[in-house]
Amino acid sequence: MLSRRKFLINSSMATAAAFLIPSFAFAADEKVVGLQLYSLRDDLPKDVKGVIEKVAKAGFKEVETYGFSIKDQFWGLTPQEFKSILDANGLKAVSGHYGLGSYLVDDNTDELKAAIAAAKVLGSEYVTIPWLDQGIRKNADDYKKLAIKINKAGQMCKDAGIRLAYHNHNFEFDRQGDTNGYEILLTGTDKSLVDFELDLYWVVRSGRDPIKLFKENPERFTMWHVKDMDKSKKELNTEVGKGSINFKSIFAAAKLSGMKHFFVEHETNYKPNPIESVAASCAYIKKELI
């Protein structure tokens, strides 16, 4: 039997670990790593079933979709057909990047409604806005108008039982008078309607500190994109753990961020090839970060 002293020491160590190891904050029983499927965009449309099988074998448990359209759905597959493939491989599409340009530009809700319907079939928690066309984000007033539209889209998603999220690049951090576009979106959107998916690479690339954003906007960043920055060419990605971003300090602040899900994403610089590259990132995250 454990002595009372040893029990107290062990209990104290476990308590300390719960604060130091970020996995306790969002995946206590299983090391769940997600993948943004855009990382495999060269091969996925050609062989959806085969590529999804490789994603599962690489160690991922969750995915984030991309590429949906009203006409072609998911690369010629209906949401139900695509979900069947994910289910067969033990994968869940937690979120999806959906092009909502027609809504953000001219208030046409057709794409938004189709995105919500697809997300519901997949059992997703989020519909995520992945990009803002350059023509609708020229100045601070544009961003304020976008915040209003995003709130309305967030209400539509909420009414359907899902959440709306916004994914950043680095252009949002360009100065707009005494602020920047990202700050306008953060302050101009309703916390009860809109979450943020923080792309850590683009935040660092813009010269900002993710942890500072967490402190200023606690629990607002419920999803992350995790991709590393090449040490010699910052415009390129590399496998997580091989680049210049200090992910250990960022993951240690997961609870402050409010992060519930994160997705490995590789946009550039595949070595040795796309699936092996994301598999290497997955392995490093499981071993070193969660």
PDB file of N, CA, C and O in Angstrom, residues 25-95:
ATOM      1  N   ALA A  25      -5.934  19.088 -21.220  1.00  0.00           N
ATOM      2  CA  ALA A  25      -6.894  20.158 -21.439  1.00  0.00           C
ATOM      3  C   ALA A  25      -7.916  19.817 -22.510  1.00  0.00           C
ATOM      4  O   ALA A  25      -9.034  20.301 -22.477  1.00  0.00           O
ATOM      5  N   PHE A  26      -7.549  18.946 -23.464  1.00  0.00           N
ATOM      6  CA  PHE A  26      -8.477  18.749 -24.580  1.00  0.00           C
ATOM      7  C   PHE A  26      -8.567  17.330 -25.085  1.00  0.00           C
ATOM      8  O   PHE A  26      -9.404  17.028 -25.924  1.00  0.00           O
ATOM      9  N   ALA A  27      -7.741  16.423 -24.593  1.00  0.00           N
ATOM     10  CA  ALA A  27      -7.818  15.028 -25.044  1.00  0.00           C
ATOM     11  C   ALA A  27      -7.235  14.123 -23.972  1.00  0.00           C
ATOM     12  O   ALA A  27      -6.182  13.548 -24.122  1.00  0.00           O
ATOM     13  N   ALA A  28      -7.968  14.020 -22.877  1.00  0.00           N
ATOM     14  CA  ALA A  28      -7.409  13.371 -21.698  1.00  0.00           C
ATOM     15  C   ALA A  28      -7.136  11.890 -21.908  1.00  0.00           C
ATOM     16  O   ALA A  28      -6.197  11.345 -21.359  1.00  0.00           O
ATOM     17  N   ASP A  29      -7.969  11.210 -22.680  1.00  0.00           N
ATOM     18  CA  ASP A  29      -7.862   9.761 -22.785  1.00  0.00           C
ATOM     19  C   ASP A  29      -7.209   9.293 -24.069  1.00  0.00           C
ATOM     20  O   ASP A  29      -6.801   8.144 -24.173  1.00  0.00           O
ATOM     21  N   GLU A  30      -7.097  10.149 -25.062  1.00  0.00           N
ATOM     22  CA  GLU A  30      -6.569   9.723 -26.343  1.00  0.00           C
ATOM     23  C   GLU A  30      -5.853  10.889 -27.011  1.00  0.00           C
ATOM     24  O   GLU A  30      -6.292  12.028 -26.935  1.00  0.00           O
ATOM     25  N   LYS A  31      -4.756  10.574 -27.660  1.00  0.00           N
ATOM     26  CA  LYS A  31      -4.001  11.607 -28.349  1.00  0.00           C
ATOM     27  C   LYS A  31      -4.606  11.823 -29.731  1.00  0.00           C
ATOM     28  O   LYS A  31      -4.243  11.164 -30.707  1.00  0.00           O
ATOM     29  N   VAL A  32      -5.557  12.731 -29.791  1.00  0.00           N
ATOM     30  CA  VAL A  32      -6.312  12.964 -31.021  1.00  0.00           C
ATOM     31  C   VAL A  32      -5.638  14.067 -31.830  1.00  0.00           C
ATOM     32  O   VAL A  32      -5.537  15.206 -31.381  1.00  0.00           O
ATOM     33  N   VAL A  33      -5.189  13.728 -33.013  1.00  0.00           N
ATOM     34  CA  VAL A  33      -4.578  14.692 -33.921  1.00  0.00           C
ATOM     35  C   VAL A  33      -5.431  14.761 -35.181  1.00  0.00           C
ATOM     36  O   VAL A  33      -5.827  13.739 -35.736  1.00  0.00           O
ATOM     37  N   GLY A  34      -5.713  15.986 -35.626  1.00  0.00           N
ATOM     38  CA  GLY A  34      -6.514  16.182 -36.825  1.00  0.00           C
ATOM     39  C   GLY A  34      -5.651  16.583 -38.014  1.00  0.00           C
ATOM     40  O   GLY A  34      -4.513  17.024 -37.849  1.00  0.00           O
ATOM     41  N   LEU A  35      -6.216  16.437 -39.210  1.00  0.00           N
ATOM     42  CA  LEU A  35      -5.529  16.811 -40.441  1.00  0.00           C
ATOM     43  C   LEU A  35      -6.449  17.638 -41.324  1.00  0.00           C
ATOM     44  O   LEU A  35      -7.584  17.241 -41.587  1.00  0.00           O
ATOM     45  N   GLN A  36      -5.966  18.784 -41.767  1.00  0.00           N
ATOM     46  CA  GLN A  36      -6.656  19.535 -42.806  1.00  0.00           C
ATOM     47  C   GLN A  36      -6.352  18.833 -44.134  1.00  0.00           C
ATOM     48  O   GLN A  36      -5.209  18.761 -44.574  1.00  0.00           O
ATOM     49  N   LEU A  37      -7.383  18.311 -44.771  1.00  0.00           N
ATOM     50  CA  LEU A  37      -7.201  17.480 -45.965  1.00  0.00           C
ATOM     51  C   LEU A  37      -6.626  18.241 -47.145  1.00  0.00           C
ATOM     52  O   LEU A  37      -6.131  17.624 -48.099  1.00  0.00           O
ATOM     53  N   TYR A  38      -6.633  19.555 -47.090  1.00  0.00           N
ATOM     54  CA  TYR A  38      -6.005  20.359 -48.139  1.00  0.00           C
ATOM     55  C   TYR A  38      -4.521  20.008 -48.272  1.00  0.00           C
ATOM     56  O   TYR A  38      -3.927  20.185 -49.337  1.00  0.00           O
ATOM     57  N   SER A  39      -3.943  19.491 -47.210  1.00  0.00           N
ATOM     58  CA  SER A  39      -2.536  19.070 -47.240  1.00  0.00           C
ATOM     59  C   SER A  39      -2.287  18.016 -48.308  1.00  0.00           C
ATOM     60  O   SER A  39      -1.165  17.881 -48.805  1.00  0.00           O
ATOM     61  N   LEU A  40      -3.325  17.258 -48.668  1.00  0.00           N
ATOM     62  CA  LEU A  40      -3.201  16.154 -49.626  1.00  0.00           C
ATOM     63  C   LEU A  40      -3.975  16.449 -50.908  1.00  0.00           C
ATOM     64  O   LEU A  40      -4.452  15.547 -51.585  1.00  0.00           O
ATOM     65  N   ARG A  41      -4.068  17.722 -51.241  1.00  0.00           N
ATOM     66  CA  ARG A  41      -4.920  18.174 -52.346  1.00  0.00           C
ATOM     67  C   ARG A  41      -4.511  17.648 -53.716  1.00  0.00           C
ATOM     68  O   ARG A  41      -5.340  17.587 -54.623  1.00  0.00           O
ATOM     69  N   ASP A  42      -3.234  17.278 -53.894  1.00  0.00           N
ATOM     70  CA  ASP A  42      -2.796  16.773 -55.194  1.00  0.00           C
ATOM     71  C   ASP A  42      -3.345  15.382 -55.482  1.00  0.00           C
ATOM     72  O   ASP A  42      -3.609  15.031 -56.632  1.00  0.00           O
ATOM     73  N   ASP A  43      -3.498  14.577 -54.430  1.00  0.00           N
ATOM     74  CA  ASP A  43      -3.896  13.180 -54.607  1.00  0.00           C
ATOM     75  C   ASP A  43      -5.340  12.888 -54.214  1.00  0.00           C
ATOM     76  O   ASP A  43      -5.961  11.984 -54.777  1.00  0.00           O
ATOM     77  N   LEU A  44      -5.865  13.613 -53.245  1.00  0.00           N
ATOM     78  CA  LEU A  44      -7.184  13.294 -52.704  1.00  0.00           C
ATOM     79  C   LEU A  44      -8.296  13.272 -53.750  1.00  0.00           C
ATOM     80  O   LEU A  44      -9.077  12.307 -53.789  1.00  0.00           O
ATOM     81  N   PRO A  45      -8.422  14.269 -54.622  1.00  0.00           N
ATOM     82  CA  PRO A  45      -9.526  14.236 -55.591  1.00  0.00           C
ATOM     83  C   PRO A  45      -9.457  13.056 -56.562  1.00  0.00           C
ATOM     84  O   PRO A  45     -10.479  12.647 -57.112  1.00  0.00           O
ATOM     85  N   LYS A  46      -8.261  12.503 -56.757  1.00  0.00           N
ATOM     86  CA  LYS A  46      -8.084  11.398 -57.697  1.00  0.00           C
ATOM     87  C   LYS A  46      -8.469  10.054 -57.082  1.00  0.00           C
ATOM     88  O   LYS A  46      -8.874   9.131 -57.795  1.00  0.00           O
ATOM     89  N   ASP A  47      -8.330   9.926 -55.772  1.00  0.00           N
ATOM     90  CA  ASP A  47      -8.561   8.647 -55.104  1.00  0.00           C
ATOM     91  C   ASP A  47      -8.981   8.910 -53.663  1.00  0.00           C
ATOM     92  O   ASP A  47      -8.196   8.725 -52.725  1.00  0.00           O
ATOM     93  N   VAL A  48     -10.218   9.349 -53.478  1.00  0.00           N
ATOM     94  CA  VAL A  48     -10.675   9.739 -52.143  1.00  0.00           C
ATOM     95  C   VAL A  48     -10.575   8.577 -51.164  1.00  0.00           C
ATOM     96  O   VAL A  48     -10.035   8.719 -50.063  1.00  0.00           O
ATOM     97  N   LYS A  49     -11.076   7.432 -51.546  1.00  0.00           N
ATOM     98  CA  LYS A  49     -11.076   6.273 -50.642  1.00  0.00           C
ATOM     99  C   LYS A  49      -9.657   5.875 -50.246  1.00  0.00           C
ATOM    100  O   LYS A  49      -9.374   5.665 -49.062  1.00  0.00           O
ATOM    101  N   GLY A  50      -8.763   5.783 -51.237  1.00  0.00           N
ATOM    102  CA  GLY A  50      -7.399   5.370 -50.952  1.00  0.00           C
ATOM    103  C   GLY A  50      -6.653   6.351 -50.079  1.00  0.00           C
ATOM    104  O   GLY A  50      -5.919   5.954 -49.158  1.00  0.00           O
ATOM    105  N   VAL A  51      -6.819   7.642 -50.339  1.00  0.00           N
ATOM    106  CA  VAL A  51      -6.114   8.657 -49.559  1.00  0.00           C
ATOM    107  C   VAL A  51      -6.646   8.714 -48.128  1.00  0.00           C
ATOM    108  O   VAL A  51      -5.869   8.838 -47.168  1.00  0.00           O
ATOM    109  N   ILE A  52      -7.955   8.613 -47.972  1.00  0.00           N
ATOM    110  CA  ILE A  52      -8.529   8.633 -46.621  1.00  0.00           C
ATOM    111  C   ILE A  52      -8.028   7.438 -45.812  1.00  0.00           C
ATOM    112  O   ILE A  52      -7.757   7.547 -44.607  1.00  0.00           O
ATOM    113  N   GLU A  53      -7.877   6.305 -46.451  1.00  0.00           N
ATOM    114  CA  GLU A  53      -7.320   5.137 -45.762  1.00  0.00           C
ATOM    115  C   GLU A  53      -5.901   5.428 -45.275  1.00  0.00           C
ATOM    116  O   GLU A  53      -5.517   5.049 -44.156  1.00  0.00           O
ATOM    117  N   LYS A  54      -5.114   6.114 -46.094  1.00  0.00           N
ATOM    118  CA  LYS A  54      -3.754   6.468 -45.708  1.00  0.00           C
ATOM    119  C   LYS A  54      -3.744   7.461 -44.547  1.00  0.00           C
ATOM    120  O   LYS A  54      -2.869   7.399 -43.672  1.00  0.00           O
ATOM    121  N   VAL A  55      -4.707   8.378 -44.526  1.00  0.00           N
ATOM    122  CA  VAL A  55      -4.806   9.358 -43.436  1.00  0.00           C
ATOM    123  C   VAL A  55      -5.020   8.647 -42.108  1.00  0.00           C
ATOM    124  O   VAL A  55      -4.375   8.964 -41.104  1.00  0.00           O
ATOM    125  N   ALA A  56      -5.912   7.664 -42.107  1.00  0.00           N
ATOM    126  CA  ALA A  56      -6.174   6.920 -40.875  1.00  0.00           C
ATOM    127  C   ALA A  56      -4.947   6.124 -40.442  1.00  0.00           C
ATOM    128  O   ALA A  56      -4.592   6.102 -39.259  1.00  0.00           O
ATOM    129  N   LYS A  57      -4.284   5.490 -41.396  1.00  0.00           N
ATOM    130  CA  LYS A  57      -3.096   4.691 -41.078  1.00  0.00           C
ATOM    131  C   LYS A  57      -1.953   5.570 -40.570  1.00  0.00           C
ATOM    132  O   LYS A  57      -1.085   5.100 -39.832  1.00  0.00           O
ATOM    133  N   ALA A  58      -1.940   6.841 -40.968  1.00  0.00           N
ATOM    134  CA  ALA A  58      -0.891   7.763 -40.516  1.00  0.00           C
ATOM    135  C   ALA A  58      -1.075   8.188 -39.067  1.00  0.00           C
ATOM    136  O   ALA A  58      -0.192   8.843 -38.499  1.00  0.00           O
ATOM    137  N   GLY A  59      -2.219   7.838 -38.465  1.00  0.00           N
ATOM    138  CA  GLY A  59      -2.422   8.123 -37.046  1.00  0.00           C
ATOM    139  C   GLY A  59      -3.412   9.220 -36.728  1.00  0.00           C
ATOM    140  O   GLY A  59      -3.597   9.575 -35.564  1.00  0.00           O
ATOM    141  N   PHE A  60      -4.056   9.774 -37.742  1.00  0.00           N
ATOM    142  CA  PHE A  60      -5.030  10.841 -37.503  1.00  0.00           C
ATOM    143  C   PHE A  60      -6.382  10.264 -37.097  1.00  0.00           C
ATOM    144  O   PHE A  60      -6.754   9.167 -37.516  1.00  0.00           O
ATOM    145  N   LYS A  61      -7.110  11.023 -36.283  1.00  0.00           N
ATOM    146  CA  LYS A  61      -8.443  10.613 -35.844  1.00  0.00           C
ATOM    147  C   LYS A  61      -9.523  11.580 -36.312  1.00  0.00           C
ATOM    148  O   LYS A  61     -10.704  11.217 -36.372  1.00  0.00           O
ATOM    149  N   GLU A  62      -9.120  12.808 -36.602  1.00  0.00           N
ATOM    150  CA  GLU A  62     -10.066  13.821 -37.060  1.00  0.00           C
ATOM    151  C   GLU A  62      -9.546  14.462 -38.340  1.00  0.00           C
ATOM    152  O   GLU A  62      -8.334  14.485 -38.585  1.00  0.00           O
ATOM    153  N   VAL A  63     -10.466  14.989 -39.142  1.00  0.00           N
ATOM    154  CA  VAL A  63     -10.073  15.706 -40.345  1.00  0.00           C
ATOM    155  C   VAL A  63     -10.887  16.982 -40.467  1.00  0.00           C
ATOM    156  O   VAL A  63     -11.947  17.125 -39.852  1.00  0.00           O
ATOM    157  N   GLU A  64     -10.356  17.882 -41.264  1.00  0.00           N
ATOM    158  CA  GLU A  64     -11.080  19.085 -41.663  1.00  0.00           C
ATOM    159  C   GLU A  64     -11.155  19.068 -43.181  1.00  0.00           C
ATOM    160  O   GLU A  64     -10.150  18.889 -43.857  1.00  0.00           O
ATOM    161  N   THR A  65     -12.357  19.234 -43.708  1.00  0.00           N
ATOM    162  CA  THR A  65     -12.564  19.116 -45.143  1.00  0.00           C
ATOM    163  C   THR A  65     -12.245  20.419 -45.868  1.00  0.00           C
ATOM    164  O   THR A  65     -12.081  21.478 -45.255  1.00  0.00           O
ATOM    165  N   TYR A  66     -12.152  20.322 -47.170  1.00  0.00           N
ATOM    166  CA  TYR A  66     -12.035  21.474 -48.056  1.00  0.00           C
ATOM    167  C   TYR A  66     -12.650  21.055 -49.388  1.00  0.00           C
ATOM    168  O   TYR A  66     -13.018  19.886 -49.597  1.00  0.00           O
ATOM    169  N   GLY A  67     -12.812  21.986 -50.313  1.00  0.00           N
ATOM    170  CA  GLY A  67     -13.148  21.641 -51.685  1.00  0.00           C
ATOM    171  C   GLY A  67     -14.608  21.389 -51.982  1.00  0.00           C
ATOM    172  O   GLY A  67     -14.947  21.015 -53.114  1.00  0.00           O
ATOM    173  N   PHE A  68     -15.501  21.592 -51.022  1.00  0.00           N
ATOM    174  CA  PHE A  68     -16.922  21.345 -51.281  1.00  0.00           C
ATOM    175  C   PHE A  68     -17.498  22.401 -52.227  1.00  0.00           C
ATOM    176  O   PHE A  68     -17.169  23.580 -52.139  1.00  0.00           O
ATOM    177  N   SER A  69     -18.344  21.962 -53.142  1.00  0.00           N
ATOM    178  CA  SER A  69     -19.084  22.884 -53.996  1.00  0.00           C
ATOM    179  C   SER A  69     -20.495  22.362 -54.182  1.00  0.00           C
ATOM    180  O   SER A  69     -20.746  21.151 -54.049  1.00  0.00           O
ATOM    181  N   ILE A  70     -21.407  23.251 -54.478  1.00  0.00           N
ATOM    182  CA  ILE A  70     -22.800  22.843 -54.685  1.00  0.00           C
ATOM    183  C   ILE A  70     -22.891  21.866 -55.844  1.00  0.00           C
ATOM    184  O   ILE A  70     -23.627  20.873 -55.782  1.00  0.00           O
ATOM    185  N   LYS A  71     -22.109  22.105 -56.893  1.00  0.00           N
ATOM    186  CA  LYS A  71     -22.175  21.270 -58.090  1.00  0.00           C
ATOM    187  C   LYS A  71     -21.513  19.910 -57.892  1.00  0.00           C
ATOM    188  O   LYS A  71     -22.129  18.866 -58.153  1.00  0.00           O
ATOM    189  N   ASP A  72     -20.275  19.893 -57.444  1.00  0.00           N
ATOM    190  CA  ASP A  72     -19.497  18.652 -57.368  1.00  0.00           C
ATOM    191  C   ASP A  72     -19.472  18.013 -55.986  1.00  0.00           C
ATOM    192  O   ASP A  72     -18.925  16.916 -55.831  1.00  0.00           O
ATOM    193  N   GLN A  73     -20.073  18.701 -54.997  1.00  0.00           N
ATOM    194  CA  GLN A  73     -20.062  18.195 -53.628  1.00  0.00           C
ATOM    195  C   GLN A  73     -18.613  17.946 -53.177  1.00  0.00           C
ATOM    196  O   GLN A  73     -17.769  18.813 -53.351  1.00  0.00           O
ATOM    197  N   PHE A  74     -18.305  16.770 -52.665  1.00  0.00           N
ATOM    198  CA  PHE A  74     -16.930  16.462 -52.268  1.00  0.00           C
ATOM    199  C   PHE A  74     -16.273  15.606 -53.347  1.00  0.00           C
ATOM    200  O   PHE A  74     -16.348  14.381 -53.315  1.00  0.00           O
ATOM    201  N   TRP A  75     -15.694  16.243 -54.337  1.00  0.00           N
ATOM    202  CA  TRP A  75     -14.969  15.570 -55.423  1.00  0.00           C
ATOM    203  C   TRP A  75     -15.829  14.486 -56.084  1.00  0.00           C
ATOM    204  O   TRP A  75     -15.380  13.378 -56.354  1.00  0.00           O
ATOM    205  N   GLY A  76     -17.092  14.853 -56.318  1.00  0.00           N
ATOM    206  CA  GLY A  76     -18.009  13.925 -56.970  1.00  0.00           C
ATOM    207  C   GLY A  76     -18.764  13.015 -56.021  1.00  0.00           C
ATOM    208  O   GLY A  76     -19.630  12.247 -56.459  1.00  0.00           O
ATOM    209  N   LEU A  77     -18.468  13.084 -54.750  1.00  0.00           N
ATOM    210  CA  LEU A  77     -19.173  12.281 -53.755  1.00  0.00           C
ATOM    211  C   LEU A  77     -20.169  13.137 -52.986  1.00  0.00           C
ATOM    212  O   LEU A  77     -19.875  14.295 -52.661  1.00  0.00           O
ATOM    213  N   THR A  78     -21.328  12.589 -52.682  1.00  0.00           N
ATOM    214  CA  THR A  78     -22.272  13.296 -51.829  1.00  0.00           C
ATOM    215  C   THR A  78     -21.710  13.327 -50.406  1.00  0.00           C
ATOM    216  O   THR A  78     -20.846  12.508 -50.044  1.00  0.00           O
ATOM    217  N   PRO A  79     -22.182  14.250 -49.570  1.00  0.00           N
ATOM    218  CA  PRO A  79     -21.725  14.253 -48.176  1.00  0.00           C
ATOM    219  C   PRO A  79     -21.926  12.908 -47.477  1.00  0.00           C
ATOM    220  O   PRO A  79     -21.066  12.478 -46.704  1.00  0.00           O
ATOM    221  N   GLN A  80     -23.031  12.221 -47.769  1.00  0.00           N
ATOM    222  CA  GLN A  80     -23.272  10.934 -47.143  1.00  0.00           C
ATOM    223  C   GLN A  80     -22.266   9.889 -47.620  1.00  0.00           C
ATOM    224  O   GLN A  80     -21.767   9.078 -46.827  1.00  0.00           O
ATOM    225  N   GLU A  81     -21.952   9.893 -48.924  1.00  0.00           N
ATOM    226  CA  GLU A  81     -20.962   8.959 -49.450  1.00  0.00           C
ATOM    227  C   GLU A  81     -19.585   9.222 -48.841  1.00  0.00           C
ATOM    228  O   GLU A  81     -18.851   8.281 -48.494  1.00  0.00           O
ATOM    229  N   PHE A  82     -19.250  10.484 -48.735  1.00  0.00           N
ATOM    230  CA  PHE A  82     -17.961  10.835 -48.148  1.00  0.00           C
ATOM    231  C   PHE A  82     -17.910  10.454 -46.675  1.00  0.00           C
ATOM    232  O   PHE A  82     -16.914   9.914 -46.183  1.00  0.00           O
ATOM    233  N   LYS A  83     -19.003  10.677 -45.971  1.00  0.00           N
ATOM    234  CA  LYS A  83     -19.058  10.314 -44.549  1.00  0.00           C
ATOM    235  C   LYS A  83     -18.888   8.804 -44.373  1.00  0.00           C
ATOM    236  O   LYS A  83     -18.232   8.352 -43.419  1.00  0.00           O
ATOM    237  N   SER A  84     -19.443   8.029 -45.284  1.00  0.00           N
ATOM    238  CA  SER A  84     -19.312   6.574 -45.185  1.00  0.00           C
ATOM    239  C   SER A  84     -17.846   6.147 -45.266  1.00  0.00           C
ATOM    240  O   SER A  84     -17.415   5.234 -44.560  1.00  0.00           O
ATOM    241  N   ILE A  85     -17.080   6.829 -46.130  1.00  0.00           N
ATOM    242  CA  ILE A  85     -15.655   6.528 -46.239  1.00  0.00           C
ATOM    243  C   ILE A  85     -14.925   6.920 -44.956  1.00  0.00           C
ATOM    244  O   ILE A  85     -14.073   6.173 -44.450  1.00  0.00           O
ATOM    245  N   LEU A  86     -15.254   8.089 -44.411  1.00  0.00           N
ATOM    246  CA  LEU A  86     -14.633   8.511 -43.154  1.00  0.00           C
ATOM    247  C   LEU A  86     -14.981   7.540 -42.034  1.00  0.00           C
ATOM    248  O   LEU A  86     -14.097   7.122 -41.263  1.00  0.00           O
ATOM    249  N   ASP A  87     -16.243   7.168 -41.936  1.00  0.00           N
ATOM    250  CA  ASP A  87     -16.678   6.246 -40.891  1.00  0.00           C
ATOM    251  C   ASP A  87     -15.944   4.908 -40.984  1.00  0.00           C
ATOM    252  O   ASP A  87     -15.548   4.330 -39.956  1.00  0.00           O
ATOM    253  N   ALA A  88     -15.765   4.430 -42.202  1.00  0.00           N
ATOM    254  CA  ALA A  88     -15.098   3.136 -42.403  1.00  0.00           C
ATOM    255  C   ALA A  88     -13.655   3.160 -41.933  1.00  0.00           C
ATOM    256  O   ALA A  88     -13.064   2.101 -41.650  1.00  0.00           O
ATOM    257  N   ASN A  89     -13.094   4.364 -41.819  1.00  0.00           N
ATOM    258  CA  ASN A  89     -11.698   4.509 -41.407  1.00  0.00           C
ATOM    259  C   ASN A  89     -11.548   5.142 -40.030  1.00  0.00           C
ATOM    260  O   ASN A  89     -10.449   5.528 -39.636  1.00  0.00           O
ATOM    261  N   GLY A  90     -12.654   5.227 -39.300  1.00  0.00           N
ATOM    262  CA  GLY A  90     -12.595   5.741 -37.942  1.00  0.00           C
ATOM    263  C   GLY A  90     -12.245   7.210 -37.848  1.00  0.00           C
ATOM    264  O   GLY A  90     -11.652   7.654 -36.858  1.00  0.00           O
ATOM    265  N   LEU A  91     -12.627   7.983 -38.850  1.00  0.00           N
ATOM    266  CA  LEU A  91     -12.321   9.410 -38.886  1.00  0.00           C
ATOM    267  C   LEU A  91     -13.593  10.247 -38.750  1.00  0.00           C
ATOM    268  O   LEU A  91     -14.652   9.872 -39.256  1.00  0.00           O
ATOM    269  N   LYS A  92     -13.445  11.380 -38.095  1.00  0.00           N
ATOM    270  CA  LYS A  92     -14.559  12.315 -37.948  1.00  0.00           C
ATOM    271  C   LYS A  92     -14.187  13.654 -38.558  1.00  0.00           C
ATOM    272  O   LYS A  92     -13.114  14.200 -38.278  1.00  0.00           O
ATOM    273  N   ALA A  93     -15.079  14.179 -39.405  1.00  0.00           N
ATOM    274  CA  ALA A  93     -14.867  15.508 -39.997  1.00  0.00           C
ATOM    275  C   ALA A  93     -15.410  16.557 -39.038  1.00  0.00           C
ATOM    276  O   ALA A  93     -16.574  16.944 -39.108  1.00  0.00           O
ATOM    277  N   VAL A  94     -14.565  17.006 -38.140  1.00  0.00           N
ATOM    278  CA  VAL A  94     -14.977  17.945 -37.101  1.00  0.00           C
ATOM    279  C   VAL A  94     -15.349  19.303 -37.681  1.00  0.00           C
ATOM    280  O   VAL A  94     -16.278  19.966 -37.229  1.00  0.00           O
ATOM    281  N   SER A  95     -14.620  19.704 -38.715  1.00  0.00           N
ATOM    282  CA  SER A  95     -14.804  21.023 -39.311  1.00  0.00           C
ATOM    283  C   SER A  95     -14.624  20.908 -40.818  1.00  0.00           C
ATOM    284  O   SER A  95     -14.112  19.901 -41.329  1.00  0.00           O
TER     285      SER A  95
END
